[in-house]
Amino acid sequence: MIYKNNPKTTGNCLCLENFVLYKIYKKIESTKDTLYIALVISKKLCTELCGNGRRRCMRTIINLNTGWKFINHDVGLVDCDPVDWQDVTLPHTWNAIDGMDGNGSYDRGSYWYARTFETPKEQAAGGKTYVEVLAAGQQATVYVNGEEVVYHEGGYSIFRADITDFLKEDEENLLVINCSNEYKDSVYPQSADFTFYGGLYRGVNLISVPDTHFNLDYYGGSGIMVTPRPCDDGGAEFELKAYVTA
C-alpha cells in the first residue's frame, strides 16, 4: 500500500501495537518533494488483537512528573509515602544552584525520590506495565512497593522495567528511586568540563501496553531500527525493522 503524506490518511493506517511490520520504506523524490510510505501489514493479526475495538491495541503513556517527594540525605528505602520530604516536580536536580559554580565543588551524593501511583487499567488481556525513566544522573535504583525492579548506570539514556508483577490491584503503589551522582569507576565519563547533575532531570512515565508490543526491554530503545540507503536520484530510502514482543 502506498500513502502520500496526507495526515488524515497516514494517521488512520498506523496503529503502533497491532501489526507485524515487515518493512517500511520512505522515499523522498527530489524533483516532486513528495513523501511516500509503503507498509506491509498483517491484517489478520490486527483483527485477532483488536477485534472491533482499535483502542485496545494502543499503548497508554502516563506522565509521572508531578507529586514527587525528595530528600537530600541518604536515608535508605522507605516503605510508605514520606510526607515530610520536600515537594518537587520533575525534571529535578539537586545541583540546580551549586552545579553552576564552575569550580567542580558541587554536591555529589546519593539521594531519594518517592511518589505513589495507581495501577493503570490494561488495554488488553495479558498486558504489561513498564516504568520508564528518561534519565537519572548518574546511577539509579528503582523500587516498586519495596521491591527492586531495575538498577541502571549512566546518566544520559532512557531505561525501563516491567513492573506488572509488582503492582497492587486495589491499592496505591509506592515508587521509590535512589539517584546518585557519586564517583563510580564503572560509570563514564569519569571527568569532564561540565557538571554531572544528580537527580531525575528529564522525567518518568508509566507505559501500559498489550501483550504484543514493540520491544521495550532492549536498552531503552523504541523497538524500531532505521537503516538509510541513498538512491541514485539523490534521494534516500529508509528501511525500518521492528522488534515485536508477543
mmCIF file of C-alpha atoms in Angstrom:
data_model
loop_
_atom_site.group_PDB
_atom_site.id
_atom_site.type_symbol
_atom_site.label_atom_id
_atom_site.label_comp_id
_atom_site.label_asym_id
_atom_site.label_seq_id
_atom_site.Cartn_x
_atom_site.Cartn_y
_atom_site.Cartn_z
ATOM 1 C CA MET A 1 0.000 0.000 0.000
ATOM 2 C CA ILE A 2 1.256 3.466 -0.856
ATOM 3 C CA TYR A 3 0.199 6.524 1.127
ATOM 4 C CA LYS A 4 1.108 10.102 0.321
ATOM 5 C CA ASN A 5 1.883 12.404 3.199
ATOM 6 C CA ASN A 6 -1.756 13.130 3.997
ATOM 7 C CA PRO A 7 -2.011 13.441 7.803
ATOM 8 C CA LYS A 8 -5.530 12.053 7.875
ATOM 9 C CA THR A 9 -4.653 9.026 5.748
ATOM 10 C CA THR A 10 -1.377 8.127 7.411
ATOM 11 C CA GLY A 11 -2.790 8.692 10.872
ATOM 12 C CA ASN A 12 -5.551 6.178 10.252
ATOM 13 C CA CYS A 13 -3.232 3.486 8.947
ATOM 14 C CA LEU A 14 -0.661 3.497 11.759
ATOM 15 C CA CYS A 15 -1.752 1.618 14.870
ATOM 16 C CA LEU A 16 1.574 1.008 16.580
ATOM 17 C CA GLU A 17 0.652 -2.013 18.656
ATOM 18 C CA ASN A 18 -1.498 -4.054 16.286
ATOM 19 C CA PHE A 19 0.575 -5.403 13.436
ATOM 20 C CA VAL A 20 3.677 -7.319 12.491
ATOM 21 C CA LEU A 21 5.696 -4.836 10.500
ATOM 22 C CA TYR A 22 7.865 -6.394 7.825
ATOM 23 C CA LYS A 23 9.185 -3.336 6.019
ATOM 24 C CA ILE A 24 8.520 0.374 5.818
ATOM 25 C CA TYR A 25 10.063 2.404 3.042
ATOM 26 C CA LYS A 26 10.160 6.174 2.856
ATOM 27 C CA LYS A 27 11.338 7.718 -0.377
ATOM 28 C CA ILE A 28 11.765 11.431 -0.951
ATOM 29 C CA GLU A 29 11.666 12.324 -4.626
ATOM 30 C CA SER A 30 13.849 15.368 -5.042
ATOM 31 C CA THR A 31 12.003 16.514 -8.158
ATOM 32 C CA LYS A 32 8.489 16.424 -6.671
ATOM 33 C CA ASP A 33 9.312 16.893 -2.971
ATOM 34 C CA THR A 34 6.701 14.277 -2.081
ATOM 35 C CA LEU A 35 6.931 11.746 0.738
ATOM 36 C CA TYR A 36 5.636 8.228 0.146
ATOM 37 C CA ILE A 37 5.207 5.482 2.742
ATOM 38 C CA ALA A 38 4.863 1.804 1.840
ATOM 39 C CA LEU A 39 3.513 -0.548 4.507
ATOM 40 C CA VAL A 40 3.237 -4.314 4.564
ATOM 41 C CA ILE A 41 0.822 -5.160 7.361
ATOM 42 C CA SER A 42 -0.664 -8.387 8.634
ATOM 43 C CA LYS A 43 -4.382 -7.544 8.641
ATOM 44 C CA LYS A 44 -5.183 -10.938 10.125
ATOM 45 C CA LEU A 45 -3.066 -10.272 13.222
ATOM 46 C CA CYS A 46 -4.593 -6.831 13.582
ATOM 47 C CA THR A 47 -8.062 -8.393 13.621
ATOM 48 C CA GLU A 48 -7.029 -11.009 16.173
ATOM 49 C CA LEU A 49 -5.556 -8.420 18.526
ATOM 50 C CA CYS A 50 -8.056 -5.618 18.173
ATOM 51 C CA GLY A 51 -11.308 -7.266 17.237
ATOM 52 C CA ASN A 52 -13.717 -4.430 16.582
ATOM 53 C CA GLY A 53 -12.093 -2.038 19.053
ATOM 54 C CA ARG A 54 -8.931 -0.351 17.816
ATOM 55 C CA ARG A 55 -8.313 1.351 21.188
ATOM 56 C CA ARG A 56 -7.472 -1.957 22.890
ATOM 57 C CA CYS A 57 -4.285 -2.233 20.830
ATOM 58 C CA MET A 58 -2.797 1.150 21.669
ATOM 59 C CA ARG A 59 -0.256 1.797 24.389
ATOM 60 C CA THR A 60 -1.062 4.244 27.155
ATOM 61 C CA ILE A 61 1.630 6.605 28.452
ATOM 62 C CA ILE A 62 1.020 8.195 31.859
ATOM 63 C CA ASN A 63 3.294 11.057 32.834
ATOM 64 C CA LEU A 64 4.527 10.903 36.447
ATOM 65 C CA ASN A 65 6.383 14.212 36.649
ATOM 66 C CA THR A 66 4.248 15.693 39.435
ATOM 67 C CA GLY A 67 3.647 14.724 43.031
ATOM 68 C CA TRP A 68 7.173 13.650 43.968
ATOM 69 C CA LYS A 69 8.827 13.820 47.380
ATOM 70 C CA PHE A 70 12.589 14.338 47.620
ATOM 71 C CA ILE A 71 15.168 14.220 50.398
ATOM 72 C CA ASN A 72 18.827 15.226 50.028
ATOM 73 C CA HIS A 73 20.034 12.697 52.595
ATOM 74 C CA ASP A 74 20.824 9.027 52.079
ATOM 75 C CA VAL A 75 18.033 7.766 54.329
ATOM 76 C CA GLY A 76 17.591 4.373 52.683
ATOM 77 C CA LEU A 77 14.485 2.733 51.242
ATOM 78 C CA VAL A 78 11.163 3.828 52.727
ATOM 79 C CA ASP A 79 8.025 1.664 52.911
ATOM 80 C CA CYS A 80 5.390 4.425 52.836
ATOM 81 C CA ASP A 81 4.804 7.808 51.227
ATOM 82 C CA PRO A 82 7.226 10.170 53.040
ATOM 83 C CA VAL A 83 5.008 13.184 53.704
ATOM 84 C CA ASP A 84 7.786 15.135 55.464
ATOM 85 C CA TRP A 85 10.108 15.208 52.425
ATOM 86 C CA GLN A 86 10.407 18.163 50.058
ATOM 87 C CA ASP A 87 7.768 18.504 47.319
ATOM 88 C CA VAL A 88 9.333 18.561 43.839
ATOM 89 C CA THR A 89 8.223 18.365 40.216
ATOM 90 C CA LEU A 90 10.291 16.681 37.527
ATOM 91 C CA PRO A 91 12.608 17.422 35.883
ATOM 92 C CA HIS A 92 14.614 17.976 39.068
ATOM 93 C CA THR A 93 18.246 18.086 40.119
ATOM 94 C CA TRP A 94 19.833 18.871 43.479
ATOM 95 C CA ASN A 95 22.626 20.705 41.610
ATOM 96 C CA ALA A 96 20.453 23.466 40.151
ATOM 97 C CA ILE A 97 22.423 26.104 42.081
ATOM 98 C CA ASP A 98 25.790 24.690 43.116
ATOM 99 C CA GLY A 99 26.214 22.978 39.740
ATOM 100 C CA MET A 100 26.713 26.395 38.175
ATOM 101 C CA ASP A 101 29.645 27.493 40.334
ATOM 102 C CA GLY A 102 32.241 26.488 37.734
ATOM 103 C CA ASN A 103 34.793 25.090 40.168
ATOM 104 C CA GLY A 104 33.583 21.490 40.471
ATOM 105 C CA SER A 105 32.684 21.654 44.170
ATOM 106 C CA TYR A 106 29.008 20.793 43.672
ATOM 107 C CA ASP A 107 27.169 18.166 45.746
ATOM 108 C CA ARG A 108 27.787 14.601 44.571
ATOM 109 C CA GLY A 109 25.614 12.392 46.771
ATOM 110 C CA SER A 110 23.059 9.583 46.921
ATOM 111 C CA TYR A 111 19.527 10.867 47.496
ATOM 112 C CA TRP A 112 15.924 9.664 47.268
ATOM 113 C CA TYR A 113 12.680 10.349 45.392
ATOM 114 C CA ALA A 114 9.256 8.842 46.122
ATOM 115 C CA ARG A 115 5.656 9.094 44.965
ATOM 116 C CA THR A 116 2.512 6.968 44.815
ATOM 117 C CA PHE A 117 0.532 5.981 41.730
ATOM 118 C CA GLU A 118 -2.489 3.901 40.794
ATOM 119 C CA THR A 119 -2.191 0.754 38.714
ATOM 120 C CA PRO A 120 -3.174 1.630 35.129
ATOM 121 C CA LYS A 121 -6.015 -0.296 33.552
ATOM 122 C CA GLU A 122 -4.614 -2.719 30.991
ATOM 123 C CA GLN A 123 -5.524 -2.198 27.346
ATOM 124 C CA ALA A 124 -5.903 -5.918 26.626
ATOM 125 C CA ALA A 125 -5.700 -9.261 28.397
ATOM 126 C CA GLY A 126 -2.136 -10.168 29.285
ATOM 127 C CA GLY A 127 -0.914 -6.589 29.015
ATOM 128 C CA LYS A 128 2.241 -5.211 30.616
ATOM 129 C CA THR A 129 3.060 -2.085 32.606
ATOM 130 C CA TYR A 130 6.518 -0.507 32.480
ATOM 131 C CA VAL A 131 8.137 2.295 34.425
ATOM 132 C CA GLU A 132 10.223 4.472 32.108
ATOM 133 C CA VAL A 133 12.957 6.772 33.430
ATOM 134 C CA LEU A 134 14.052 9.220 30.744
ATOM 135 C CA ALA A 135 17.377 9.848 32.505
ATOM 136 C CA ALA A 136 18.781 9.696 36.030
ATOM 137 C CA GLY A 137 22.146 11.122 36.945
ATOM 138 C CA GLN A 138 24.392 9.244 37.200
ATOM 139 C CA GLN A 139 23.198 5.862 38.529
ATOM 140 C CA ALA A 140 19.802 4.860 39.874
ATOM 141 C CA THR A 141 17.919 2.045 41.585
ATOM 142 C CA VAL A 142 14.143 1.832 41.142
ATOM 143 C CA TYR A 143 11.810 0.179 43.660
ATOM 144 C CA VAL A 144 8.095 -0.587 43.387
ATOM 145 C CA ASN A 145 6.259 -1.471 46.585
ATOM 146 C CA GLY A 146 9.531 -2.189 48.335
ATOM 147 C CA GLU A 147 10.982 -4.448 45.634
ATOM 148 C CA GLU A 148 13.947 -3.537 43.442
ATOM 149 C CA VAL A 149 12.866 -3.633 39.793
ATOM 150 C CA VAL A 150 15.910 -2.200 37.989
ATOM 151 C CA TYR A 151 19.385 -0.780 38.555
ATOM 152 C CA HIS A 152 20.912 1.473 35.897
ATOM 153 C CA GLU A 153 24.317 3.063 35.404
ATOM 154 C CA GLY A 154 24.823 6.060 33.095
ATOM 155 C CA GLY A 155 23.133 9.414 33.361
ATOM 156 C CA TYR A 156 22.131 10.152 29.783
ATOM 157 C CA SER A 157 19.856 7.394 28.496
ATOM 158 C CA ILE A 158 16.346 6.000 28.882
ATOM 159 C CA PHE A 159 15.820 2.836 30.890
ATOM 160 C CA ARG A 160 12.694 0.838 31.705
ATOM 161 C CA ALA A 161 11.465 -2.037 33.837
ATOM 162 C CA ASP A 162 8.479 -4.345 33.556
ATOM 163 C CA ILE A 163 6.660 -3.801 36.859
ATOM 164 C CA THR A 164 3.482 -5.746 36.072
ATOM 165 C CA ASP A 165 4.039 -8.412 38.725
ATOM 166 C CA PHE A 166 4.830 -5.853 41.439
ATOM 167 C CA LEU A 167 1.624 -3.828 41.186
ATOM 168 C CA LYS A 168 -1.349 -3.814 43.559
ATOM 169 C CA GLU A 169 -4.824 -4.043 42.068
ATOM 170 C CA ASP A 170 -6.895 -2.125 44.594
ATOM 171 C CA GLU A 171 -4.330 -0.008 46.428
ATOM 172 C CA GLU A 172 -1.917 2.750 45.557
ATOM 173 C CA ASN A 173 1.615 1.701 44.614
ATOM 174 C CA LEU A 174 4.786 3.254 46.022
ATOM 175 C CA LEU A 175 7.504 4.174 43.510
ATOM 176 C CA VAL A 176 10.898 4.995 45.058
ATOM 177 C CA ILE A 177 14.039 5.935 43.116
ATOM 178 C CA ASN A 178 17.504 6.308 44.595
ATOM 179 C CA CYS A 179 19.710 8.537 42.424
ATOM 180 C CA SER A 180 23.426 9.066 42.860
ATOM 181 C CA ASN A 181 25.960 11.272 41.118
ATOM 182 C CA GLU A 182 28.774 9.999 43.318
ATOM 183 C CA TYR A 183 32.007 8.978 41.635
ATOM 184 C CA LYS A 184 31.936 5.366 40.455
ATOM 185 C CA ASP A 185 34.702 3.857 38.352
ATOM 186 C CA SER A 186 32.279 1.862 36.170
ATOM 187 C CA VAL A 187 30.305 4.946 35.080
ATOM 188 C CA TYR A 188 31.601 7.137 32.260
ATOM 189 C CA PRO A 189 32.630 9.809 31.627
ATOM 190 C CA GLN A 190 34.920 9.879 34.650
ATOM 191 C CA SER A 191 35.632 13.594 34.320
ATOM 192 C CA ALA A 192 34.514 16.394 32.015
ATOM 193 C CA ASP A 193 34.226 20.156 31.674
ATOM 194 C CA PHE A 194 30.564 20.071 32.704
ATOM 195 C CA THR A 195 28.543 19.255 35.810
ATOM 196 C CA PHE A 196 27.398 15.697 36.485
ATOM 197 C CA TYR A 197 23.940 16.714 37.598
ATOM 198 C CA GLY A 198 22.289 14.375 40.069
ATOM 199 C CA GLY A 199 18.595 13.549 40.057
ATOM 200 C CA LEU A 200 15.643 12.770 37.814
ATOM 201 C CA TYR A 201 16.426 15.592 35.420
ATOM 202 C CA ARG A 202 14.257 14.504 32.467
ATOM 203 C CA GLY A 203 11.132 12.769 33.751
ATOM 204 C CA VAL A 204 9.361 9.496 34.499
ATOM 205 C CA ASN A 205 6.470 7.717 32.750
ATOM 206 C CA LEU A 206 4.295 4.660 33.134
ATOM 207 C CA ILE A 207 3.704 2.756 29.892
ATOM 208 C CA SER A 208 0.834 0.286 29.601
ATOM 209 C CA VAL A 209 0.914 -1.992 26.541
ATOM 210 C CA PRO A 210 -0.928 -5.079 25.274
ATOM 211 C CA ASP A 211 0.811 -8.443 25.375
ATOM 212 C CA THR A 212 2.044 -7.993 21.785
ATOM 213 C CA HIS A 213 4.015 -4.754 21.521
ATOM 214 C CA PHE A 214 7.207 -3.183 20.259
ATOM 215 C CA ASN A 215 10.051 -4.399 22.470
ATOM 216 C CA LEU A 216 10.518 -2.075 25.459
ATOM 217 C CA ASP A 217 13.141 -4.193 27.232
ATOM 218 C CA TYR A 218 16.112 -3.716 24.930
ATOM 219 C CA TYR A 219 18.328 -0.965 26.373
ATOM 220 C CA GLY A 220 15.624 1.685 26.378
ATOM 221 C CA GLY A 221 15.130 1.546 22.608
ATOM 222 C CA SER A 222 11.901 2.114 20.721
ATOM 223 C CA GLY A 223 11.773 -1.364 19.184
ATOM 224 C CA ILE A 224 12.385 0.003 15.682
ATOM 225 C CA MET A 225 15.688 0.069 13.775
ATOM 226 C CA VAL A 226 16.077 2.523 10.879
ATOM 227 C CA THR A 227 18.554 1.795 8.061
ATOM 228 C CA PRO A 228 19.041 4.590 5.474
ATOM 229 C CA ARG A 229 20.174 3.871 1.914
ATOM 230 C CA PRO A 230 20.985 6.515 -0.715
ATOM 231 C CA CYS A 231 19.144 6.404 -4.046
ATOM 232 C CA ASP A 232 20.627 7.090 -7.490
ATOM 233 C CA ASP A 233 18.343 10.091 -7.980
ATOM 234 C CA GLY A 234 19.813 11.867 -4.956
ATOM 235 C CA GLY A 235 17.022 10.895 -2.603
ATOM 236 C CA ALA A 236 17.046 8.261 0.108
ATOM 237 C CA GLU A 237 15.222 5.092 1.064
ATOM 238 C CA PHE A 238 14.702 4.102 4.697
ATOM 239 C CA GLU A 239 14.113 0.535 5.832
ATOM 240 C CA LEU A 240 12.527 0.183 9.260
ATOM 241 C CA LYS A 241 12.828 -3.106 11.160
ATOM 242 C CA ALA A 242 10.501 -3.690 14.095
ATOM 243 C CA TYR A 243 11.216 -5.873 17.133
ATOM 244 C CA VAL A 244 7.913 -7.228 18.437
ATOM 245 C CA THR A 245 7.379 -8.950 21.785
ATOM 246 C CA ALA A 246 4.479 -11.387 21.989
#
